[in-house]
mmCIF file of N, CA and C in Angstrom:
data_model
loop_
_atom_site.group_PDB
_atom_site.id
_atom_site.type_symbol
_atom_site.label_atom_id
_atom_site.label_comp_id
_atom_site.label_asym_id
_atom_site.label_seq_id
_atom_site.Cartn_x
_atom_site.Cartn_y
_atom_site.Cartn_z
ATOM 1 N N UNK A 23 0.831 -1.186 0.000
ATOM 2 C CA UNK A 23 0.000 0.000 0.000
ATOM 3 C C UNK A 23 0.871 1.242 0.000
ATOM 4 N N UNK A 24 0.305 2.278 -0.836
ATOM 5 C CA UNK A 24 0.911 3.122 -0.692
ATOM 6 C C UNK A 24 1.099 4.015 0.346
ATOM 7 N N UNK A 25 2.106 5.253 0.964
ATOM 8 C CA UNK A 25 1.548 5.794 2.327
ATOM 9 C C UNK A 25 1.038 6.823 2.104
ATOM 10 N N UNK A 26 0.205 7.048 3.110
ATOM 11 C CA UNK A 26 -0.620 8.337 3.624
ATOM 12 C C UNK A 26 -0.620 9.501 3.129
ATOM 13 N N UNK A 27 1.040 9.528 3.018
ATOM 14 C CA UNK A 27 1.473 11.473 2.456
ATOM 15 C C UNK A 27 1.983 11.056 0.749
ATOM 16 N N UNK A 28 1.771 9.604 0.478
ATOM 17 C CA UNK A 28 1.848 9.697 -0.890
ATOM 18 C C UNK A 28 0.810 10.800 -1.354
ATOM 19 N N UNK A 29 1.564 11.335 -2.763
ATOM 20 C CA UNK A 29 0.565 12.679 -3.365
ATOM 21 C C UNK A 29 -0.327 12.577 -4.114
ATOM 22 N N UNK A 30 -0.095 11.276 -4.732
ATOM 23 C CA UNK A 30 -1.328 10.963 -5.484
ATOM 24 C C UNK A 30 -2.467 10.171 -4.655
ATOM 25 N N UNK A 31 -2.150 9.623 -3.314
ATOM 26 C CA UNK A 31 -3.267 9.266 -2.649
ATOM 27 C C UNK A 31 -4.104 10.701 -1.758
ATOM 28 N N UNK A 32 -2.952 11.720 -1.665
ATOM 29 C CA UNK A 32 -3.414 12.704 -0.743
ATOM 30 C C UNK A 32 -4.508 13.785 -2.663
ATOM 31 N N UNK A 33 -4.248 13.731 -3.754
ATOM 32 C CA UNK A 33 -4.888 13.659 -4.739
ATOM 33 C C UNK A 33 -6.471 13.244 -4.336
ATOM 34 N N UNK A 34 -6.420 11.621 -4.526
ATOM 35 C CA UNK A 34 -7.712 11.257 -4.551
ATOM 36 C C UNK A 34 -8.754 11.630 -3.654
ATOM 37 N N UNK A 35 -7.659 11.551 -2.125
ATOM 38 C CA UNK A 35 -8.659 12.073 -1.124
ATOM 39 C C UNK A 35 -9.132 13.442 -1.166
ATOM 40 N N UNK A 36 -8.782 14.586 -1.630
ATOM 41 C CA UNK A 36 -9.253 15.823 -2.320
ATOM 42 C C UNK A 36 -10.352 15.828 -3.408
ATOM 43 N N UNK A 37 -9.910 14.978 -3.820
ATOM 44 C CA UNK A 37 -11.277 14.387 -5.314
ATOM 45 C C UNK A 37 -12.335 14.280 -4.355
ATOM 46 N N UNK A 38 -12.338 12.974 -3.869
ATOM 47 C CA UNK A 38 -13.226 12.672 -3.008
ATOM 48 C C UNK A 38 -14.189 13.392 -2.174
ATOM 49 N N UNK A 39 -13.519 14.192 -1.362
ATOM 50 C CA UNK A 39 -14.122 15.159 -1.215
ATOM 51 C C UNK A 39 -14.774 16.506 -1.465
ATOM 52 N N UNK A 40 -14.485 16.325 -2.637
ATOM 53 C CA UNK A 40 -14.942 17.621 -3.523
ATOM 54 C C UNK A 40 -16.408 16.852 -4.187
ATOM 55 N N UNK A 41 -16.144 15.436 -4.511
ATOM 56 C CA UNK A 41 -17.365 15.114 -4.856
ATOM 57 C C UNK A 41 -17.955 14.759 -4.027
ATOM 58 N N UNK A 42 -17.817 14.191 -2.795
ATOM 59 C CA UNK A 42 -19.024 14.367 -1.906
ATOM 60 C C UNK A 42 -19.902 15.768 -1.726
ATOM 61 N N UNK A 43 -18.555 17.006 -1.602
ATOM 62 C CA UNK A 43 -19.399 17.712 -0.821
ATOM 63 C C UNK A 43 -20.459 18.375 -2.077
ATOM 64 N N UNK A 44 -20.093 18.278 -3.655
ATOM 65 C CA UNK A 44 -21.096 18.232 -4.563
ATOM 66 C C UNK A 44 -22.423 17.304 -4.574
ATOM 67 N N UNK A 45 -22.644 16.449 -3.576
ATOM 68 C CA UNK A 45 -23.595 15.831 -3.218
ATOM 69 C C UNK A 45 -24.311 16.892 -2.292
ATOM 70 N N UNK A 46 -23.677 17.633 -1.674
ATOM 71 C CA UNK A 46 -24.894 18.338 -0.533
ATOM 72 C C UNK A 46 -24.857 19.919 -1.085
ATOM 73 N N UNK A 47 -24.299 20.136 -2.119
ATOM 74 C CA UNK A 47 -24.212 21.917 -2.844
ATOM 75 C C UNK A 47 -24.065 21.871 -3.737
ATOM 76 N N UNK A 48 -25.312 21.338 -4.196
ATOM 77 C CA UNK A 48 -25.689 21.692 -6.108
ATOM 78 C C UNK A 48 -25.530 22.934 -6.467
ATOM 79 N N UNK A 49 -26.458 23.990 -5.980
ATOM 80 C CA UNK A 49 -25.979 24.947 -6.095
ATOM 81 C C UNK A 49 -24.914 25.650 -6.259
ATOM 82 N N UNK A 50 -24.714 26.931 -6.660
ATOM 83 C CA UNK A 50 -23.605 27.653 -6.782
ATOM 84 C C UNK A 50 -22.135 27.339 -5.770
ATOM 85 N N UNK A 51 -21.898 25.385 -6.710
ATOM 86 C CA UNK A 51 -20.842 25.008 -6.190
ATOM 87 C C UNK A 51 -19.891 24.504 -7.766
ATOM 88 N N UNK A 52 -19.320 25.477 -7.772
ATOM 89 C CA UNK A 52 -18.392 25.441 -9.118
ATOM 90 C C UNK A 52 -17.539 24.361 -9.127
ATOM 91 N N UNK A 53 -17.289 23.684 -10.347
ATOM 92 C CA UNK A 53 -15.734 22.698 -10.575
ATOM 93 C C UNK A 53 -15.338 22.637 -11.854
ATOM 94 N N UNK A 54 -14.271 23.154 -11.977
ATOM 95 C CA UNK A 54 -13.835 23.250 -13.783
ATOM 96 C C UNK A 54 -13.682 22.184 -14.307
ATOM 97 N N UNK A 55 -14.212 22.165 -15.558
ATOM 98 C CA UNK A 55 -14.667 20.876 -16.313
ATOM 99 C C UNK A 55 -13.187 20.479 -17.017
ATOM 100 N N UNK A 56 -12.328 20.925 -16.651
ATOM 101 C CA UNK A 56 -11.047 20.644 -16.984
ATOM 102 C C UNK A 56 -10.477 19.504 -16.045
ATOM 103 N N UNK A 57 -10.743 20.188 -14.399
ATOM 104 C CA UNK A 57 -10.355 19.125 -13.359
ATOM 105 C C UNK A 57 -10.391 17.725 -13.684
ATOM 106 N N UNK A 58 -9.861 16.949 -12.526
ATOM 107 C CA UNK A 58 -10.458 15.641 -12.265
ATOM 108 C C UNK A 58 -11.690 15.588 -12.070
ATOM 109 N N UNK A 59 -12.054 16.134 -10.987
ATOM 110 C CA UNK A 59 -13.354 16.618 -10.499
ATOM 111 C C UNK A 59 -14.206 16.840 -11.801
ATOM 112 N N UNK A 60 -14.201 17.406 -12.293
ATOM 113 C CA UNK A 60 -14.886 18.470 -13.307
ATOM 114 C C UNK A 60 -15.150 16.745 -14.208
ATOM 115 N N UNK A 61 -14.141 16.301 -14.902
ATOM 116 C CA UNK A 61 -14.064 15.097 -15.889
ATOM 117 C C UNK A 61 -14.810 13.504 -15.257
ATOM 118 N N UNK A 62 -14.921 13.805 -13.807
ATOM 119 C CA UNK A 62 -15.786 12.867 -13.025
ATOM 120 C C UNK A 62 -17.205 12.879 -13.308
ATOM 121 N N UNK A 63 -18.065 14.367 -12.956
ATOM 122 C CA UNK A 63 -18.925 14.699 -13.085
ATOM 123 C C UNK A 63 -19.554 14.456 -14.439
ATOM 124 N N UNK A 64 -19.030 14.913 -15.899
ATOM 125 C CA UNK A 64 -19.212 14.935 -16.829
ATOM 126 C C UNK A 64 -19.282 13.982 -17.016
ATOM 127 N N UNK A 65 -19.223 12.728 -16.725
ATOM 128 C CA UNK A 65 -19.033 11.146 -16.695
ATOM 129 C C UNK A 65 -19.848 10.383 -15.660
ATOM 130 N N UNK A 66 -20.742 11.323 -14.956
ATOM 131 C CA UNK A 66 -21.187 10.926 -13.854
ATOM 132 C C UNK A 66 -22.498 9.832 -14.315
ATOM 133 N N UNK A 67 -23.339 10.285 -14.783
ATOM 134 C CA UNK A 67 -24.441 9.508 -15.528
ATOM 135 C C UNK A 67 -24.308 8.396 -15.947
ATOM 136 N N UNK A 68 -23.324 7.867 -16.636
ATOM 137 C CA UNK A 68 -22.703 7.168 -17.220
ATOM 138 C C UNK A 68 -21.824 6.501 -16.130
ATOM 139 N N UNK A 69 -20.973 6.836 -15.329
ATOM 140 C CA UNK A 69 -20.350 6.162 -13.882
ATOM 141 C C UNK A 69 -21.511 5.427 -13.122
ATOM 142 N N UNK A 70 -22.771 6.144 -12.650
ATOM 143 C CA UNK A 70 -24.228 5.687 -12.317
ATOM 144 C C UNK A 70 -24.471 4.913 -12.568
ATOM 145 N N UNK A 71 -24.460 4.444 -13.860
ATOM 146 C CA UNK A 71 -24.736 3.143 -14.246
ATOM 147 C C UNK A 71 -24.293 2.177 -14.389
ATOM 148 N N UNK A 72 -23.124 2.373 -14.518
ATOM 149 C CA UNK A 72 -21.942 1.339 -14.626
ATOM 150 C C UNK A 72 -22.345 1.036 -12.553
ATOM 151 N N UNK A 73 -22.548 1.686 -11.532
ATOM 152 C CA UNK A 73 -22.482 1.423 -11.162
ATOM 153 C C UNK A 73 -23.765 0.947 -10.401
ATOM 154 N N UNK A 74 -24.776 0.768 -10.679
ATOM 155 C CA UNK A 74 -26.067 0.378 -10.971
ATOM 156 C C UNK A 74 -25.895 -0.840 -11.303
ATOM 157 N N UNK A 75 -25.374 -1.509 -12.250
ATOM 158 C CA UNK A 75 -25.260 -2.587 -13.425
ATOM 159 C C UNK A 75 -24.189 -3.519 -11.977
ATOM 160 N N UNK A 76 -23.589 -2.781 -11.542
ATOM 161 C CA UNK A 76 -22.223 -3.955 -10.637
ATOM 162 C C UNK A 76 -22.603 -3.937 -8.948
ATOM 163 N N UNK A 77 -23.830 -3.130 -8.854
ATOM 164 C CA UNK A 77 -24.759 -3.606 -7.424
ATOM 165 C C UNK A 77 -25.826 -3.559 -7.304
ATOM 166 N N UNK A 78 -26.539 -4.376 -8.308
ATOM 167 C CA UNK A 78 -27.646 -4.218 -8.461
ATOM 168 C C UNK A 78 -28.429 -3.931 -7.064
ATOM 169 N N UNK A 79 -27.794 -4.719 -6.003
ATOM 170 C CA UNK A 79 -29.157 -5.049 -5.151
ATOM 171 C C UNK A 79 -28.675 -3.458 -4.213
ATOM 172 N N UNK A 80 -28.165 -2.439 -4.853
ATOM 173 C CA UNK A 80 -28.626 -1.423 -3.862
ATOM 174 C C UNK A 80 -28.629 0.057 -4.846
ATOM 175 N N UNK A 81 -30.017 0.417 -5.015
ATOM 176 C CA UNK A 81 -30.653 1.409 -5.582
ATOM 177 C C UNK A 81 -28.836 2.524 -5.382
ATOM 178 N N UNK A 82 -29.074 3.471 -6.350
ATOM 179 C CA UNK A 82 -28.081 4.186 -5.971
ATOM 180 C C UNK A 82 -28.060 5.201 -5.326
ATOM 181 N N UNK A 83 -29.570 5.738 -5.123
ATOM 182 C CA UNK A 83 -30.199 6.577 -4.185
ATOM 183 C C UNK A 83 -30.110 5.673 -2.391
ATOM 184 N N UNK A 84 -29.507 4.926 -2.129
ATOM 185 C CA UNK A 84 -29.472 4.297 -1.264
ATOM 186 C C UNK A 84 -27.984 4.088 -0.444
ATOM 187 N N UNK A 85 -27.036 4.478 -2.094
ATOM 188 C CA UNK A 85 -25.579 4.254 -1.413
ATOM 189 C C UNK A 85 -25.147 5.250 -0.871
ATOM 190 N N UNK A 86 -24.188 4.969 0.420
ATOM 191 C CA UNK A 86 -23.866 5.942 1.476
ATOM 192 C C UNK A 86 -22.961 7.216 0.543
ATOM 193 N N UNK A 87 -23.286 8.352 0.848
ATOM 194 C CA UNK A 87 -22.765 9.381 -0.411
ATOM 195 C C UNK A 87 -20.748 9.489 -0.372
ATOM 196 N N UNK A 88 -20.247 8.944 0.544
ATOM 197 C CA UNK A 88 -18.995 8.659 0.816
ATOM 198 C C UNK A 88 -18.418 7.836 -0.165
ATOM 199 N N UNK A 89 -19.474 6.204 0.148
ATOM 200 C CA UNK A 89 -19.690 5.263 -0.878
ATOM 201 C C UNK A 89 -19.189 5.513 -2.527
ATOM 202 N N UNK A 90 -20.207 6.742 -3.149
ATOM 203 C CA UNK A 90 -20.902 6.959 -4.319
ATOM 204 C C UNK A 90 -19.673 7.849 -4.877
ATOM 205 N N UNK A 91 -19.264 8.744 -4.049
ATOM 206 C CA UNK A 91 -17.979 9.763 -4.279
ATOM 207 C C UNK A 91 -16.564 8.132 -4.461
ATOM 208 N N UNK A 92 -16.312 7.560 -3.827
ATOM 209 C CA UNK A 92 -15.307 6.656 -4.199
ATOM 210 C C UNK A 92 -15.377 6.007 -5.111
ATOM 211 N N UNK A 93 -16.671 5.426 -5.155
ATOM 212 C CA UNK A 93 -16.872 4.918 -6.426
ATOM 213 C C UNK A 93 -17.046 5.283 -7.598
ATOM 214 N N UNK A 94 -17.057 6.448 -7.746
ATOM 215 C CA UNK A 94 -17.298 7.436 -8.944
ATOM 216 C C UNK A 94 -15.670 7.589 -9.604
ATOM 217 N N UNK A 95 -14.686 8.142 -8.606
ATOM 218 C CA UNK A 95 -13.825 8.298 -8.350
ATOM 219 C C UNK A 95 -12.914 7.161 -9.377
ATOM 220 N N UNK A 96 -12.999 6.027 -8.805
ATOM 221 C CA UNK A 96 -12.353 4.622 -8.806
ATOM 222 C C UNK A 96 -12.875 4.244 -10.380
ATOM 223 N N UNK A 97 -14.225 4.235 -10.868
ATOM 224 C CA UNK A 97 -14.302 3.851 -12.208
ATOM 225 C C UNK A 97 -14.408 5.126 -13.307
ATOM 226 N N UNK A 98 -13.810 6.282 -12.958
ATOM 227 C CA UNK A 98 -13.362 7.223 -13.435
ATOM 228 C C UNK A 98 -11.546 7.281 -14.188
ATOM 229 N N UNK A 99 -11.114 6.361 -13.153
ATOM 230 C CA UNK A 99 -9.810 6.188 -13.522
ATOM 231 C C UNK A 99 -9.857 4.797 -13.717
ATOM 232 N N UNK A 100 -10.405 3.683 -13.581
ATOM 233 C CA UNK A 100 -10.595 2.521 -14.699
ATOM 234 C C UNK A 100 -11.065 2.987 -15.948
ATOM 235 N N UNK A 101 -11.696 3.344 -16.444
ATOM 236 C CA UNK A 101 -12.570 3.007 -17.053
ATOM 237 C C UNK A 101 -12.082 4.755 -18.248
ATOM 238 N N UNK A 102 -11.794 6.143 -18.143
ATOM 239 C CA UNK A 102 -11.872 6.758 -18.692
ATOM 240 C C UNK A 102 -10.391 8.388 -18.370
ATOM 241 N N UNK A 103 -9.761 7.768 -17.384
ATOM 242 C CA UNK A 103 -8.841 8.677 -16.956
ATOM 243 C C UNK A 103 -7.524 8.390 -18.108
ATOM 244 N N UNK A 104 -6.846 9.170 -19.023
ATOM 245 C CA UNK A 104 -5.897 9.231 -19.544
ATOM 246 C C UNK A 104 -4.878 8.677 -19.258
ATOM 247 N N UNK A 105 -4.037 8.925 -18.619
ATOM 248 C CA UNK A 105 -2.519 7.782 -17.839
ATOM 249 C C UNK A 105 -3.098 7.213 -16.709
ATOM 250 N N UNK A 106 -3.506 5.646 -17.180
ATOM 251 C CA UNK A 106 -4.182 4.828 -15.950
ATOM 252 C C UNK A 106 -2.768 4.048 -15.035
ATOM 253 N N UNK A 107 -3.372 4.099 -14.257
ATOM 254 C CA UNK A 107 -2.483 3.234 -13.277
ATOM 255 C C UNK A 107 -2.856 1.344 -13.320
ATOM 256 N N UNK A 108 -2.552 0.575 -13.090
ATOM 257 C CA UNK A 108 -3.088 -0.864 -12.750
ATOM 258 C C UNK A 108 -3.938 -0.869 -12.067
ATOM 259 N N UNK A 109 -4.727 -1.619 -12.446
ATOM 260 C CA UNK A 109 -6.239 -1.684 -11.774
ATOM 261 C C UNK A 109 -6.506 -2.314 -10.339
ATOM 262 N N UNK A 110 -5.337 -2.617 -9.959
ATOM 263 C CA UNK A 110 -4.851 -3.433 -8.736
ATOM 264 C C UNK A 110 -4.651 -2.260 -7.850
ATOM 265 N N UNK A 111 -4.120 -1.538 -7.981
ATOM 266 C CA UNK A 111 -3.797 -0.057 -7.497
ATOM 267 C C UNK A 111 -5.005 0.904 -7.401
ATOM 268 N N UNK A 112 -5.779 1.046 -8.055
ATOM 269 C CA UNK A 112 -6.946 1.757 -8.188
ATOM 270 C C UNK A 112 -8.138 1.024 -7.179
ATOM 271 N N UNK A 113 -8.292 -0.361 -7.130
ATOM 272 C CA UNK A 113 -9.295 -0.394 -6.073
ATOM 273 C C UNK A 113 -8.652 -0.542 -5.081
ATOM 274 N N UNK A 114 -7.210 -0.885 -4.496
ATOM 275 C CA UNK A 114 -6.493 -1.231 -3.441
ATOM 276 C C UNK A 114 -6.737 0.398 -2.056
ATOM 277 N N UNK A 115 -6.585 1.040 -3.508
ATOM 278 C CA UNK A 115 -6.833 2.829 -2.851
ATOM 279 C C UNK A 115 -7.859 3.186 -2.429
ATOM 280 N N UNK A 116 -9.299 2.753 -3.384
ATOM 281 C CA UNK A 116 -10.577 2.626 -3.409
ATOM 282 C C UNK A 116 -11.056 2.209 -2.110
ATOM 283 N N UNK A 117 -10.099 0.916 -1.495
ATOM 284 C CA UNK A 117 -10.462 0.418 -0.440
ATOM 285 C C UNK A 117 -9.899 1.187 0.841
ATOM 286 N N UNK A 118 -8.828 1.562 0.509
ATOM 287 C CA UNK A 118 -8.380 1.903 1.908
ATOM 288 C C UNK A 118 -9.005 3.636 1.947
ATOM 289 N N UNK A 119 -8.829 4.054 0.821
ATOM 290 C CA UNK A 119 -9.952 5.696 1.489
ATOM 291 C C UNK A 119 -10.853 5.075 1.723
ATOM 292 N N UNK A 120 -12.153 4.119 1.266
ATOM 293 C CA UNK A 120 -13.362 4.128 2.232
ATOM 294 C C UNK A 120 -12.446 3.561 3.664
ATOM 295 N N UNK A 121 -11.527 2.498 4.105
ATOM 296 C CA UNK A 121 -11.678 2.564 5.536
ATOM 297 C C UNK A 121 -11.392 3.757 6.673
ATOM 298 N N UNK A 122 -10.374 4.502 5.493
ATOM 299 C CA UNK A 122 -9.953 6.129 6.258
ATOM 300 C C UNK A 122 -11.555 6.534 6.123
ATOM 301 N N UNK A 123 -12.426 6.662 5.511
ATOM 302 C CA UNK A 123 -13.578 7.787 5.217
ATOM 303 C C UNK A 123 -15.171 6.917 5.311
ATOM 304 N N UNK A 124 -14.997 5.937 4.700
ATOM 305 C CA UNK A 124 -16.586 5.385 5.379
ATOM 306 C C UNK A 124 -16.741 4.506 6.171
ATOM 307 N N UNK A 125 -17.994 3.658 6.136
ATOM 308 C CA UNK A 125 -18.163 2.666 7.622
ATOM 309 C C UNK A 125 -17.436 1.374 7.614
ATOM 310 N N UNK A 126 -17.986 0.564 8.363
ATOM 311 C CA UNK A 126 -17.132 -0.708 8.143
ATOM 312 C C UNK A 126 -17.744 -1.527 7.369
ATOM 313 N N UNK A 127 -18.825 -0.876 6.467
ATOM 314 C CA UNK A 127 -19.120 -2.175 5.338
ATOM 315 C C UNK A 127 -18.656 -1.353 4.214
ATOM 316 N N UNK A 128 -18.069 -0.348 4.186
ATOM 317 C CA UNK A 128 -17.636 0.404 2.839
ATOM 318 C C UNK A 128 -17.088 -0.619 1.902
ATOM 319 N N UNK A 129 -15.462 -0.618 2.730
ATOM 320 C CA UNK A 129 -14.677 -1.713 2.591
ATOM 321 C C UNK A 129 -14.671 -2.752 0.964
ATOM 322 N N UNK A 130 -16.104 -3.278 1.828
ATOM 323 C CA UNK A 130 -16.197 -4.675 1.425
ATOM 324 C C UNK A 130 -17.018 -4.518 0.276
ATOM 325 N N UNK A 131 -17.711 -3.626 0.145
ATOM 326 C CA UNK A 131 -18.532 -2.971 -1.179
ATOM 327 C C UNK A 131 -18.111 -2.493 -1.832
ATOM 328 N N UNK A 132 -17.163 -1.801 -1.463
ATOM 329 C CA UNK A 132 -16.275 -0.945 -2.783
ATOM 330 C C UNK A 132 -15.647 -1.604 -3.927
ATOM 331 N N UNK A 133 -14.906 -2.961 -2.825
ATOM 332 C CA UNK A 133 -14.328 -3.815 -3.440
ATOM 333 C C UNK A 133 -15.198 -4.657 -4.183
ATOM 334 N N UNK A 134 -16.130 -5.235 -3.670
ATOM 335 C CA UNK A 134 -17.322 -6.085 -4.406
ATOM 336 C C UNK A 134 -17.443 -5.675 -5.814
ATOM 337 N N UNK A 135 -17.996 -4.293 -5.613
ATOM 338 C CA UNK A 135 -18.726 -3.652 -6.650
ATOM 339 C C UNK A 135 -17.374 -3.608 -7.955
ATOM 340 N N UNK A 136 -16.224 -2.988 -7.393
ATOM 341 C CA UNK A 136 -15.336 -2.441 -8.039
ATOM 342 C C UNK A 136 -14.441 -3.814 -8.828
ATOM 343 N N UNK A 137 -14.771 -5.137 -8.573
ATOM 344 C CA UNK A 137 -14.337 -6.731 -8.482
ATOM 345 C C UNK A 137 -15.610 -6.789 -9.654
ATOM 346 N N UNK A 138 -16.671 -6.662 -9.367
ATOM 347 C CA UNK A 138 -17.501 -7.205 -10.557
ATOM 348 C C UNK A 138 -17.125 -5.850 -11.778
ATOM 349 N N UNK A 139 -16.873 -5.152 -11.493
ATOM 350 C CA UNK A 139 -16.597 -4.223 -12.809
ATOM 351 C C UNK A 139 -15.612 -5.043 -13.622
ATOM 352 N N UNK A 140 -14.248 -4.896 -12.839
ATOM 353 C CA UNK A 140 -13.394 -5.658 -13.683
ATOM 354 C C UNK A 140 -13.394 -7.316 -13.916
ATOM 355 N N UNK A 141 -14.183 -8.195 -13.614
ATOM 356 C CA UNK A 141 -14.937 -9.003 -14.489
ATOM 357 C C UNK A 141 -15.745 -8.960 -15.837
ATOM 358 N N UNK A 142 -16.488 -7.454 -15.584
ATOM 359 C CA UNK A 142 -17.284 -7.238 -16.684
ATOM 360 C C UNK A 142 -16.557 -7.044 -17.733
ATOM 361 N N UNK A 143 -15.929 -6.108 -17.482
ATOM 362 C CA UNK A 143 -14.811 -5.103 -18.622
ATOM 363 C C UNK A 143 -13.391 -5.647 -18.593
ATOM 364 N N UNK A 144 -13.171 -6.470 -19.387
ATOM 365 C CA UNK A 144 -12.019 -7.068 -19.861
ATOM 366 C C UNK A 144 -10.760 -5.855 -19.964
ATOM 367 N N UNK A 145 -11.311 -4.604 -20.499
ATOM 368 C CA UNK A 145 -10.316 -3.613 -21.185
ATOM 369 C C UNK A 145 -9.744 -3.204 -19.893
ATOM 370 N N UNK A 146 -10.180 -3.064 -18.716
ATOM 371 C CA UNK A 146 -9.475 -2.493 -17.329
ATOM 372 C C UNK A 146 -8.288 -3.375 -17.503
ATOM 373 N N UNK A 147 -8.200 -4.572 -17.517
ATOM 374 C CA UNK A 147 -7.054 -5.721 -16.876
ATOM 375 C C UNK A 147 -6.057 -5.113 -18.060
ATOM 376 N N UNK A 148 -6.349 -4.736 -18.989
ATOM 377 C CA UNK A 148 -5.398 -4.860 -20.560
ATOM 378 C C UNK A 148 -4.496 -3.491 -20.113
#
């Protein structure tokens, strides 16, 4: 695992929280569509479903918004981020910000969910 004050993990956790707190300030809460942030969002609809499709059994209006921000996050850079990292690396991170940031079933969902993606989608592993 990588550590703590690594910069690209201290990165994600900034993401992260920028898209949560876009969960509670729709409103006149700006993010340049240039960002990470910004290139998340624009992809968000489309992330939704993908992540819809890999848990089914929990509405997405249901997932904890901590949850929904990591996971957005995580198949943002599988699935559509420019210089990807190994996909081994991407949920390994996935997992350990939810245990820094959500409950103790985050964890195990993140990974679930983020495990049936790359089953689905062959092109992540490549």
């Amino acid at each position: 695992m990588k550590r703590r004050t690594d910069p690209r993990h201290q990165e994600r956790i900034n993401i992260v929280k920028i898209l949560f707190e876009k969960e509670f300030r729709q409103e006149n809460y700006k993010i340049e569509s240039n960002s990470n942030p910004g290139q998340i969002l624009i992809k968000r609809k489309v992330i939704d479903k993908i992540i819809t499709k890999n848990a089914p059994a929990w509405p997405i209006e249901q997932i904890a918004p901590i949850d929904l921000a990591i996971l957005r996050l995580a198949i943002w850079e599988l699935l559509y981020k420019k210089s990807r990292e190994p996909y081994k690396a991407v949920i390994d991170e996935a997992v350990e910000i939810s245990k820094q940031f959500g409950s103790q079933s985050s964890a195990g969902f993140i990974n679930g969910v983020l495990g049936s993606l790359v089953k689905s989608e062959p092109k992540i592993i490549n």
